[in-house]
Short mmCIF file of C-alpha atoms and ligand atoms in Angstrom, two decimals:
data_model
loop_
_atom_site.label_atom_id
_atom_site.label_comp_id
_atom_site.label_asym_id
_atom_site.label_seq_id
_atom_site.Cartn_x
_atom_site.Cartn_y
_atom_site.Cartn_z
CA UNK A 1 102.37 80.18 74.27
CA UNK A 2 104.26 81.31 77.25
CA UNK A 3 106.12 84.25 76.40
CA UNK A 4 109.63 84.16 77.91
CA UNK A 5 112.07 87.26 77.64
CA UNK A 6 115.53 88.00 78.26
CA UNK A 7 117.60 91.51 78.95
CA UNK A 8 121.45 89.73 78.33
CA UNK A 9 123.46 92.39 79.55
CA UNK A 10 127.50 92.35 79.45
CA UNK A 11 129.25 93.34 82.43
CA UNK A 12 131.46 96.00 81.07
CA UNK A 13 130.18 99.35 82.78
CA UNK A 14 126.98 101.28 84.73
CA UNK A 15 123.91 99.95 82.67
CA UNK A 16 123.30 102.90 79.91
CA UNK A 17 119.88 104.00 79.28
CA UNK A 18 119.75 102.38 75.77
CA UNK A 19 120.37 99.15 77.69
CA UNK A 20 117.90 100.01 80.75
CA UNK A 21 115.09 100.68 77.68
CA UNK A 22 115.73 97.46 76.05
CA UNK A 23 115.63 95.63 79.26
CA UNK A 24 112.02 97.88 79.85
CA UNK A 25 110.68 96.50 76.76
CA UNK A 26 111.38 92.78 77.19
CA UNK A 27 110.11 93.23 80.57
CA UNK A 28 106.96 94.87 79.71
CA UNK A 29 106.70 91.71 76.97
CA UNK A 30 106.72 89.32 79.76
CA UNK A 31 104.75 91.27 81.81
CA UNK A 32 101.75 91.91 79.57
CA UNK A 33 101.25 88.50 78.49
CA UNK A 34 101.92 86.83 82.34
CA UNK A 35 105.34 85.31 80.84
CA UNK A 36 108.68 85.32 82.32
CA UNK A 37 111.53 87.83 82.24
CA UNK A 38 114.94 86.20 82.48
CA UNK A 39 117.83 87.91 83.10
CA UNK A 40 121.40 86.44 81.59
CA UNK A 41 124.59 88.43 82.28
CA UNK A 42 127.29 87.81 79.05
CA UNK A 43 130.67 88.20 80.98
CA UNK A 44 132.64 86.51 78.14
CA UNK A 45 134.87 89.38 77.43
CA UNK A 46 137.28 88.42 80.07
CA UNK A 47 139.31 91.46 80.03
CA UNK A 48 136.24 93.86 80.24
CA UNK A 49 133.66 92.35 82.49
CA UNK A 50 134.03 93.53 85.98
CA UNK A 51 131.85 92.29 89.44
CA UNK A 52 131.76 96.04 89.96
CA UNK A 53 129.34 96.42 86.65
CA UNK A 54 127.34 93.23 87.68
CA UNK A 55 126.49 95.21 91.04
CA UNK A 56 125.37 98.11 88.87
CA UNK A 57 123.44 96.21 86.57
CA UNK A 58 121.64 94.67 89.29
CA UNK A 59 121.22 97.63 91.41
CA UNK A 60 119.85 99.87 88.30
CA UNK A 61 117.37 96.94 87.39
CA UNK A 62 116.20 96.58 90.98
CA UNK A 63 115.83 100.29 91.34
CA UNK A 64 113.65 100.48 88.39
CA UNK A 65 111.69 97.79 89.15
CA UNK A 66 112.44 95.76 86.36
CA UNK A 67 112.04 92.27 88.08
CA UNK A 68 113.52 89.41 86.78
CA UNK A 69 112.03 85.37 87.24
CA UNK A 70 114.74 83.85 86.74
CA UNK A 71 118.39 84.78 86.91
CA UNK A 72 120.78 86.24 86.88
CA UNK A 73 122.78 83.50 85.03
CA UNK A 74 126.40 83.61 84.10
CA UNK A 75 127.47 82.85 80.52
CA UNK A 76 131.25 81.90 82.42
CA UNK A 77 129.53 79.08 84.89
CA UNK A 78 128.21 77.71 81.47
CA UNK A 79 131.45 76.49 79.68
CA UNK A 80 130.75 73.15 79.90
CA UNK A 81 127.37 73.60 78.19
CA UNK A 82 128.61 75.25 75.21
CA UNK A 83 131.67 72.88 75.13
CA UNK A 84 128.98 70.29 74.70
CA UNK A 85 127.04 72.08 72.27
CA UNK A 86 129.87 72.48 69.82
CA UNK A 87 130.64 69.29 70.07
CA UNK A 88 127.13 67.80 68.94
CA UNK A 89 127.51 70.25 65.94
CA UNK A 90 130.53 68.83 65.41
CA UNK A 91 129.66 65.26 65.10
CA UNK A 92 126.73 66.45 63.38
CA UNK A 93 128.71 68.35 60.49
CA UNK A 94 128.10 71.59 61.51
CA UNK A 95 130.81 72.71 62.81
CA UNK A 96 134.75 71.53 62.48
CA UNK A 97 137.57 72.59 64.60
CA UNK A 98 140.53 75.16 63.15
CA UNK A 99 143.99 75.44 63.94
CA UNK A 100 144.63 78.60 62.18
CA UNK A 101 147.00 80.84 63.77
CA UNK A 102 146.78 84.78 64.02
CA UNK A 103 149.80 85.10 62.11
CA UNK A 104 147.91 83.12 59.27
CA UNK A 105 145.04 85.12 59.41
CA UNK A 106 146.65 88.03 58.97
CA UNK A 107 148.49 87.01 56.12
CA UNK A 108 145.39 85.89 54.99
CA UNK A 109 143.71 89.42 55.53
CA UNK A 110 146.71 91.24 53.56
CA UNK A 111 146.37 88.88 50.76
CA UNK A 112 142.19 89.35 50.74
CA UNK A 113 143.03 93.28 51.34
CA UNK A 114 145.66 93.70 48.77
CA UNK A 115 143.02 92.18 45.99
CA UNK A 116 140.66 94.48 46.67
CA UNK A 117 138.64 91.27 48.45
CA UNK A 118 136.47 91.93 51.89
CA UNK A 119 138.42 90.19 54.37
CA UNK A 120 136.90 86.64 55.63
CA UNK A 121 138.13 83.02 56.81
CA UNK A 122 138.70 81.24 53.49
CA UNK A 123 137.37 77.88 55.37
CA UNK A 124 140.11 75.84 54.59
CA UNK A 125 139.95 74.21 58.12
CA UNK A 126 136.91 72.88 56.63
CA UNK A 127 137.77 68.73 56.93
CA UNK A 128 137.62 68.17 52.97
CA UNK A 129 139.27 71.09 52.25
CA UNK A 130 142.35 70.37 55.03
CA UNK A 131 142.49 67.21 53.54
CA UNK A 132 142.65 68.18 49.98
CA UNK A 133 145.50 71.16 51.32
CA UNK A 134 147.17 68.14 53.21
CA UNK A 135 146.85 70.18 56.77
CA UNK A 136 147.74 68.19 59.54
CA UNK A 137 146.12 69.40 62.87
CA UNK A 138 149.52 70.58 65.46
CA UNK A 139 149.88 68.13 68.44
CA UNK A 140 149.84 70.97 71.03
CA UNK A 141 147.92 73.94 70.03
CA UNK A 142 144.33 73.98 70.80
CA UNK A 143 142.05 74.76 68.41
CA UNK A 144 139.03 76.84 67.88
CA UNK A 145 135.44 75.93 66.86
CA UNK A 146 134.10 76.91 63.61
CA UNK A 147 130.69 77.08 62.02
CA UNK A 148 130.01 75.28 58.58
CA UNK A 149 127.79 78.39 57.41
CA UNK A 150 125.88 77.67 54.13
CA UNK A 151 127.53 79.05 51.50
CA UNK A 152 124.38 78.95 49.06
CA UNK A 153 120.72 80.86 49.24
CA UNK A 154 120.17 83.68 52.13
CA UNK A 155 118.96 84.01 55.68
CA UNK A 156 116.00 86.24 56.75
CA UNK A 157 113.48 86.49 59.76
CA UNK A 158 110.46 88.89 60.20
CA UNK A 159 111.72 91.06 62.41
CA UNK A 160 108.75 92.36 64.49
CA UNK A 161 109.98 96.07 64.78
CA UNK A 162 112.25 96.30 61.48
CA UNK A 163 110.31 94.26 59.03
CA UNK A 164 111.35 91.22 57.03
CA UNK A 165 115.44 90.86 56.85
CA UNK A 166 117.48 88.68 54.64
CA UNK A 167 121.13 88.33 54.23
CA UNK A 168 123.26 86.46 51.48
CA UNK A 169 125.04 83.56 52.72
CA UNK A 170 128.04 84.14 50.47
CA UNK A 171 128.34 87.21 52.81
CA UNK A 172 128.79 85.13 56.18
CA UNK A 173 131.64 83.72 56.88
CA UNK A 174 132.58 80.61 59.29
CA UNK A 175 132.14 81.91 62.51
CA UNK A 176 134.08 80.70 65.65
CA UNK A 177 131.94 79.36 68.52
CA UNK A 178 134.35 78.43 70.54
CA UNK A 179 137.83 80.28 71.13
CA UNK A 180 141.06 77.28 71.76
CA UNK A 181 140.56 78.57 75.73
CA UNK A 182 136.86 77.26 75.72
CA UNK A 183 135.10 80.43 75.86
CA UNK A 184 131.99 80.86 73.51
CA UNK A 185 131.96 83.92 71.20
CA UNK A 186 128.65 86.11 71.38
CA UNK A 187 126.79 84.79 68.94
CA UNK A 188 127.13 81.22 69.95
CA UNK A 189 126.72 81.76 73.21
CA UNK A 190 123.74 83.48 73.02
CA UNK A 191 122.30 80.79 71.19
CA UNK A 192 122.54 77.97 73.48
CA UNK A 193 121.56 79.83 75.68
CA UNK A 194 118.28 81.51 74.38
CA UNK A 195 117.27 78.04 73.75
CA UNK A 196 118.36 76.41 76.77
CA UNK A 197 116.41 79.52 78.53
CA UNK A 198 113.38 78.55 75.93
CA UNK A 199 113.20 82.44 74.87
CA UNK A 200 110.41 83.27 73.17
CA UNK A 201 111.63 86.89 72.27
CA UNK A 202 114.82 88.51 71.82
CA UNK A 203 114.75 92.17 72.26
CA UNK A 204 117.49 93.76 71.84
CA UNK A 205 119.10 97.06 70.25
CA UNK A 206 119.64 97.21 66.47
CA UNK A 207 123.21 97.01 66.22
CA UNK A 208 122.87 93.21 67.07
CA UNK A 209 120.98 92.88 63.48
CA UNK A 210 124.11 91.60 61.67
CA UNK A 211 124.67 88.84 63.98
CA UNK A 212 120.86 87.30 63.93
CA UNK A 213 121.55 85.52 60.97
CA UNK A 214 124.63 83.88 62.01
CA UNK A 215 122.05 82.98 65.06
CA UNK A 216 119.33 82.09 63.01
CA UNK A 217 121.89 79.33 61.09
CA UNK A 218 123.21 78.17 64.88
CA UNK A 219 119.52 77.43 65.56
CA UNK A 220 118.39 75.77 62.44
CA UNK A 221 121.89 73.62 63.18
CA UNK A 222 120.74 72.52 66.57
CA UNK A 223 117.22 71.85 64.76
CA UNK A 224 115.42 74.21 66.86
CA UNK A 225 112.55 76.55 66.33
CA UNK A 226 113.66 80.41 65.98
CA UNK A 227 112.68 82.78 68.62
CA UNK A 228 110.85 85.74 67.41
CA UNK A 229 113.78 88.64 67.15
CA UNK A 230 112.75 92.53 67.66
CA UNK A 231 115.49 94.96 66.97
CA UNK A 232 115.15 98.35 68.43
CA UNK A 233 116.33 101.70 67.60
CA UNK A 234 119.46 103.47 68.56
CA UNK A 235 119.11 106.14 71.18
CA UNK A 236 120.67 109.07 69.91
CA UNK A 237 121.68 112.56 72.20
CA UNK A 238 120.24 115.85 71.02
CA UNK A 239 123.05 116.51 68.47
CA UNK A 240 122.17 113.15 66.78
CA UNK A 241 124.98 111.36 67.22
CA UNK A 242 125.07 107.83 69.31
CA UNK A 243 124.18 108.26 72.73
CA UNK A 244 127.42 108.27 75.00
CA UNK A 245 129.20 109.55 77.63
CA UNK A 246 129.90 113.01 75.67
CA UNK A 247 126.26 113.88 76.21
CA UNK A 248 126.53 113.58 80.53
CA UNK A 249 124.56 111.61 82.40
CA UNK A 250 123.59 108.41 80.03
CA UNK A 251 123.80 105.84 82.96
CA UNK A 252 120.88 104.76 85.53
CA UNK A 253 123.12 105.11 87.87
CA UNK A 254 123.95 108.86 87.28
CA UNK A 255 119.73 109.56 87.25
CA UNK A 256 119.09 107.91 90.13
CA UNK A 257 122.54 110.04 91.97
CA UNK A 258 120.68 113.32 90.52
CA UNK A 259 117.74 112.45 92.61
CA UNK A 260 115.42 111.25 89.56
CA UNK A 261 112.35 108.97 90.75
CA UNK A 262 112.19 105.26 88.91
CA UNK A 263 109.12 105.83 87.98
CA UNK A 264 109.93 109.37 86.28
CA UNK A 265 112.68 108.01 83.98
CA UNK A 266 110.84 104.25 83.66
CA UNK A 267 108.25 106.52 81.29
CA UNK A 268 111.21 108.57 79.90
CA UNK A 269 112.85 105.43 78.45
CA UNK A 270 109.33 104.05 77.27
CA UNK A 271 108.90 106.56 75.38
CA UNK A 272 112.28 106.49 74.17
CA UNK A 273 111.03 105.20 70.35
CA UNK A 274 107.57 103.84 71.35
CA UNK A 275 104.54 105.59 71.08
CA UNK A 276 100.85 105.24 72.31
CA UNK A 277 99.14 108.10 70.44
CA UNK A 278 100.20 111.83 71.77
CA UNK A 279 100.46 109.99 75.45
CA UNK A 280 103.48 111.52 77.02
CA UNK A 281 102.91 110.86 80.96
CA UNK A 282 101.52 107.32 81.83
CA UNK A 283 102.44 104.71 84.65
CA UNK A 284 104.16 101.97 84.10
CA UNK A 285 100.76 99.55 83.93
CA UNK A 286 99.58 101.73 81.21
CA UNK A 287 103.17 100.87 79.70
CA UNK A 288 102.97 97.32 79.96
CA UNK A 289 99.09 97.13 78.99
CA UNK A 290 100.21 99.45 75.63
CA UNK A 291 103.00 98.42 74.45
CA UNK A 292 103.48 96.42 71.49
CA UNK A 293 106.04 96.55 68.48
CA UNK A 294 103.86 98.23 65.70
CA UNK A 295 104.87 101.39 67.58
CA UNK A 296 108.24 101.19 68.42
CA UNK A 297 109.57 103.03 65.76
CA UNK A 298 111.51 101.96 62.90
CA UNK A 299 114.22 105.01 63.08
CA UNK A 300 116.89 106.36 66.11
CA UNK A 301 114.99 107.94 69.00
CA UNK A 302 116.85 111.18 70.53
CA UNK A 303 117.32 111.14 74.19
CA UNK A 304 116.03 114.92 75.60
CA UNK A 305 117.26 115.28 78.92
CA UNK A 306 114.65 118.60 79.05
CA UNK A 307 112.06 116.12 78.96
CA UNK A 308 113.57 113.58 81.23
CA UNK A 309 113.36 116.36 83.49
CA UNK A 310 110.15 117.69 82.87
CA UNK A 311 108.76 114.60 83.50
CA UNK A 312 110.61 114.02 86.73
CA UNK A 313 109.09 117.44 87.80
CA UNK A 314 105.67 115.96 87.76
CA UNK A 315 106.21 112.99 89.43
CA UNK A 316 107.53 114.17 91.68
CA UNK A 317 104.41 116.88 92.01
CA UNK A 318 102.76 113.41 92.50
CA UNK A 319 104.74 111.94 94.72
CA UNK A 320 103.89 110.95 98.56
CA UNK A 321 105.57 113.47 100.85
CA UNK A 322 107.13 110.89 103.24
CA UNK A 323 108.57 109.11 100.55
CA UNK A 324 110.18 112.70 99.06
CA UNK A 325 111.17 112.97 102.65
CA UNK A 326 113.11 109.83 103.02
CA UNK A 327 114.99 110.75 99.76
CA UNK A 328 115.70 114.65 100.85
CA UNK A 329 117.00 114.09 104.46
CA UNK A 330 119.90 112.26 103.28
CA UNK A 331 120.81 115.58 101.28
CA UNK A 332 120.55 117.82 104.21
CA UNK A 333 122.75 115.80 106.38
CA UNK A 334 126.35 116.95 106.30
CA UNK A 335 124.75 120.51 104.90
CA UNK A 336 124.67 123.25 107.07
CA UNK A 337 121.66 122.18 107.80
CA UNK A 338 119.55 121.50 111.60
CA UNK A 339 118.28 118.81 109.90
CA UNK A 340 114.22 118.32 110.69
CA UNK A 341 114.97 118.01 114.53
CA UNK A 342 115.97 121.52 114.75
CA UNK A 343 112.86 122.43 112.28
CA UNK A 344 109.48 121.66 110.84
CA UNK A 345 108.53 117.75 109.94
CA UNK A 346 110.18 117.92 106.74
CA UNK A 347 107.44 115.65 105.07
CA UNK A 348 105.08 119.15 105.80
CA UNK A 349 107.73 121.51 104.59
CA UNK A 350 108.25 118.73 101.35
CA UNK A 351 104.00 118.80 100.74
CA UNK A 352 104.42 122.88 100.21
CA UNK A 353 107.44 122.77 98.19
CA UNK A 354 107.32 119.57 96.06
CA UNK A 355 104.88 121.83 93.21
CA UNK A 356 107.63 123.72 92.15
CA UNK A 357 110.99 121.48 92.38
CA UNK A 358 112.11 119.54 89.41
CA UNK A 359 114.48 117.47 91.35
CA UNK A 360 115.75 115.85 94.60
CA UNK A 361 118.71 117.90 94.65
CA UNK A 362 117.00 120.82 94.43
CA UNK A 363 114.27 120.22 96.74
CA UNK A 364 116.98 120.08 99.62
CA UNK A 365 118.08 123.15 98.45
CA UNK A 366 114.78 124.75 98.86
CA UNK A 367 114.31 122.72 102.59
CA UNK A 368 117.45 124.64 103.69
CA UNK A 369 114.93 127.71 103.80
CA UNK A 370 113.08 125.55 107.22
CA UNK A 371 116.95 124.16 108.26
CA UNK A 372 119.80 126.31 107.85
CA UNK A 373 121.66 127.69 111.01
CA UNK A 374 122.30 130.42 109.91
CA UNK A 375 120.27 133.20 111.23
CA UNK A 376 118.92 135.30 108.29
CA UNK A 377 120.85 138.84 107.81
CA UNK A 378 118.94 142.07 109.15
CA UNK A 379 117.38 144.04 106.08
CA UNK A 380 117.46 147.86 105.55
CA UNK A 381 113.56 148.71 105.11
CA UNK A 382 111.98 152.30 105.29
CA UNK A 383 110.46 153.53 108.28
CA UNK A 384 107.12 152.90 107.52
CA UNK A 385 107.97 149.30 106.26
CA UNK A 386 109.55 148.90 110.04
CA UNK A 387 106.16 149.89 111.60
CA UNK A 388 104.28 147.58 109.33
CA UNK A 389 106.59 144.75 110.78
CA UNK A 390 106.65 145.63 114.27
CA UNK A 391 102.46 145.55 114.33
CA UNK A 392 102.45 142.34 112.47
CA UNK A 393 104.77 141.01 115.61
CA UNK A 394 102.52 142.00 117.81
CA UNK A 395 99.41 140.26 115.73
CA UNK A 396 101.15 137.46 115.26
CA UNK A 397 101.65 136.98 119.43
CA UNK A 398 98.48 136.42 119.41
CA UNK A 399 97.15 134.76 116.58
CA UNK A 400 96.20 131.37 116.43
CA UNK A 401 98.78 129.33 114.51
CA UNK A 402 97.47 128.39 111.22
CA UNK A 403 97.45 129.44 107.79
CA UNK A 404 94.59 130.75 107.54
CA UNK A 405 94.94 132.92 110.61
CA UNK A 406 98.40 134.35 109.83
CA UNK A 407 97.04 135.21 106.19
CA UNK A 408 94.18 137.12 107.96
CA UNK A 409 96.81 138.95 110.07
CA UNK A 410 98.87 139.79 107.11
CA UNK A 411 96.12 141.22 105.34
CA UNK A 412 94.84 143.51 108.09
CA UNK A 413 98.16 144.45 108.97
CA UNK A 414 98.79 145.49 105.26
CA UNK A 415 95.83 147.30 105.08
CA UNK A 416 96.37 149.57 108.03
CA UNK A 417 99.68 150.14 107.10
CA UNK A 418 98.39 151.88 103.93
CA UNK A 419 100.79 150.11 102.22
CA UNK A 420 101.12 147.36 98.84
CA UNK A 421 101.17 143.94 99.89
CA UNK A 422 104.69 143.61 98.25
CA UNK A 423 106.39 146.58 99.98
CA UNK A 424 105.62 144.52 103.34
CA UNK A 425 105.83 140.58 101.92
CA UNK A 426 109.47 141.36 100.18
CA UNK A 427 111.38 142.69 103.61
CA UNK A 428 108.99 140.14 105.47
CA UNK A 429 110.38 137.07 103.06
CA UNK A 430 113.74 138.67 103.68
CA UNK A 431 113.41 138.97 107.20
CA UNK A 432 112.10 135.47 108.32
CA UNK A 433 114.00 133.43 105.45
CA UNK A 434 116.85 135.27 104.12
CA UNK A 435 115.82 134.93 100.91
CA UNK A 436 113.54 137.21 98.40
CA UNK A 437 111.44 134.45 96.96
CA UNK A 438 109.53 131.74 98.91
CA UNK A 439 106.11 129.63 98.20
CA UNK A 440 102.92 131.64 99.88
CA UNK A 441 104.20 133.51 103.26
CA UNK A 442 101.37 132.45 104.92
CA UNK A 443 102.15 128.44 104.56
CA UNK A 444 105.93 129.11 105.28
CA UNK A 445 105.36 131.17 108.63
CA UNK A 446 103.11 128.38 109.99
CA UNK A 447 105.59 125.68 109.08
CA UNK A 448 108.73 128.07 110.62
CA UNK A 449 106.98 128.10 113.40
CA UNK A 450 105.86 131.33 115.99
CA UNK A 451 108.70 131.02 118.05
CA UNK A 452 111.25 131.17 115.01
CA UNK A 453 109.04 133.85 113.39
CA UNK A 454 108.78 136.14 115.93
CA UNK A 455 112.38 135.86 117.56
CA UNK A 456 113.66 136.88 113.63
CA UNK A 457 111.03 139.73 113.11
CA UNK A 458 111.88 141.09 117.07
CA UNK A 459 115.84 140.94 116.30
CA UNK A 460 115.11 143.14 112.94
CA UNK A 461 112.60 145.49 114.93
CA UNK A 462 115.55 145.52 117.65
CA UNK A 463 117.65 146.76 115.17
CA UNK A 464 120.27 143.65 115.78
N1 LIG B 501 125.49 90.95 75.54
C1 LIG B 501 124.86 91.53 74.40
C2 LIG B 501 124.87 93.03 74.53
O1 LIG B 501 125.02 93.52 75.64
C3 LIG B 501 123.46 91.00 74.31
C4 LIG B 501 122.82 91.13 72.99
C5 LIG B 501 121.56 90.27 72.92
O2 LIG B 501 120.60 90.64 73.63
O3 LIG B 501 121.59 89.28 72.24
O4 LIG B 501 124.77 93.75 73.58
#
């Protein structure tokens, strides 16, 4: 079988990291069995779908990696399809058009409400029923599209995360297809197109699984085979409510603005309510080769933005400097920084600092100790401490300009100085970088450079 996927996104704001997971898992579908990924965008909510959240969509997918084979299609360049559609089920007896105003509906509802009745279309557009009622369609009002939805037995599907499903007919009621302006509604929409698309699988989150059997009856309508359905999990925030705006940055967008790597929140969001044994930290291969649906898991996942960070902290560990580098040097521009003309290659200065940043951001922060133009303050030190720093820049005139050498100088000079390493690497730190903590002296002073070393120890020895 050729295993085609979808990710059917609507338009109506950044692409959320629930969304960006379920798009990762239909992907990694496709992907481990050689299929295709499709990508449909659902921009039938007129009033909320925006070309400004179709950008986003695609620029969060893209940046990802999440590549699509076919794509992106438009539900709105489409009308004339699911026109079409409803009409076959109409000839066919599936489906019947309604002139039922709101004003009748909601009198309806009140009624339904007021005797203690769940509120539902009472079907009575139905063409027996209107003609047993004596309704006579209006000349000029257009009407919607209805679904003749069995009103005996029960729908169910095995759903390959959840288990088997099954809802009672008598619960369903006749759903509209098609709204009087031609528009479909979701679930018919979605139907026509899964199986004009030929999908295989439809992924998507679990708060879709009250509208699969309504799907499920479009389907056996049109007299085609079902798709398999997964449903997965909400993703919940740390206080275990639905994932949302309240718990900061829940867009792909916002990750990839606080300098997160792809690949770093890729294998956040796989994890997100999959499992592969106590795995934690894979790549994205290992994703796709693993994953299956036996281990996504049947409850909410919580989103821990600790971990998201954690992990982002070792990839980037892992990352190649000159990539780091092209995503830093945008950060120092517009700082008060010299930018890596006025300094050390900032890939080299990247390579010593990358072990101990967690992210982007703050690895430009810790750059500005090679960039900033601003001359580090003089520091008060004892007498003896002065001495110890006045011999070391006279050593380090000399010196040949490695690590390795400098560390040899340090040490000696240390040693005669009859002082603790500390009492001389604190004011030294101090006096070269401004600041009290930096990664080993040694690899700093070589990237600084001799002439920036020694002009900042001889303006403390000078007393300036
Ligand atoms: N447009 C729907 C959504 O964003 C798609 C659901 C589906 O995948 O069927 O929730």
């Amino acid at each position: 079988m050729n295993i085609r996927t979808r990710f059917a996104p609507s338009p109506t704001g950044l692409l959320h990291i629930g969304g960006a997971r379920t798009a990762l898992y239909a992907w990694a579908w496709a992907r481990k069995h050689g299929g295709s990924f499709v990508l449909r965008i659902e921009d039938t909510d007129l009033e909320r779908s925006t070309q400004a959240s179709v950008n986003a969509i695609l620029d969060s997918m893209k940046w990802l990696g999440l590549d699509w084979n076919e794509g992106p299609f438009f539900q709105m360049q489409r009308l004339e399809r699911y026109q079409a559609v409803a009409e076959q089920l109409i000839a066919a007896g599936h489906a019947y058009r309604c002139w039922m105003t709101r004003e009748e509906l909601d009198a309806l509802r009140k009624q339904q409400l007021d005797s203690g009745l769940k509120p539902r279309y009472d079907g009575r557009w139905r063409p027996e029923r209107a003609k047993a009622l004596g309704l006579v369609p209006p000349a000029h009002r257009p009407p919607v599209i209805r679904f003749r939805t069995p009103e005996q037995g029960s729908v169910g599907w095995q759903d390959l995360v959840k288990g088997p499903i099954a809802f009672p007919n008598a619960e369903l009621d006749d759903l509209v297809l098609l709204r009087a302006d031609g528009v479909p509604t979701y679930n018919f929409g979605v139907v026509v197109d899964d199986l004009d698309m030929a999908i295989t699988h439809v992924i998507r989150g679990d708060d879709h699984v009250n509208n699969t059997p309504r799907q499920i009856h479009i389907f056996r309508a049109l007299q085609a085979a079902l798709p398999e359905f997964a449903h997965v999990p909400m993703i919940l925030g740390a206080d275990g409510e639905r994932l949302s705006k309240r718990h900061g940055a829940v867009s792909v967008t916002q990750y990839r603005d606080q300098g997160f790597l792809p690949e770093a929140l890729i294998n956040c969001l796989a994890r997100l309510g999959w499992s592969h044994g106590d795995a934690e930290m894979f790549p994205v291969g290992d994703f796709v080769q693993w994953f299956d649906f036996a281990h996504v898991s049947r409850s909410a996942a919580q989103f821990d933005p600790a971990k998201a960070h954690w992990l982002n902290q070792q990839y980037i560990k892992r990352a190649d400097d000159a990539r780091l580098a092209a995503l830093v040097e945008p950060l120092l521009q517009g700082t008060q920084a010299l930018g890596p003309a006025g300094g050390p290659p900032l890939h080299k200065v990247l390579a010593l600092l990358k072990a101990r940043a967690d992210s982007i951001p703050q690895l430009a922060q810790e750059a500005m100790l090679f960039y900033a133009r601003q001359e580090p303050a003089r520091v008060e030190v004892a007498a003896e401490v002065g001495a110890a720093l006045a011999a070391l820049a006279e050593k380090l005139k000399a010196t040949a300009w490695d690590r390795a050498a400098i560390n040899g100088v340090l040490k000696e000079v240390v040693k005669a100085s009859g002082l603790k390493m500390p009492q001389v690497l604190t004011p030294l730190r101090a006096v070269v970088t401004g600041r009290e903590q930096t990664p080993s002296i040694d690899a700093v002073l070589e990237l600084l450079g001799r002439e920036t070393v020694l002009a900042r120890l001889e303006r403390q020895i000078r007393g300036a």
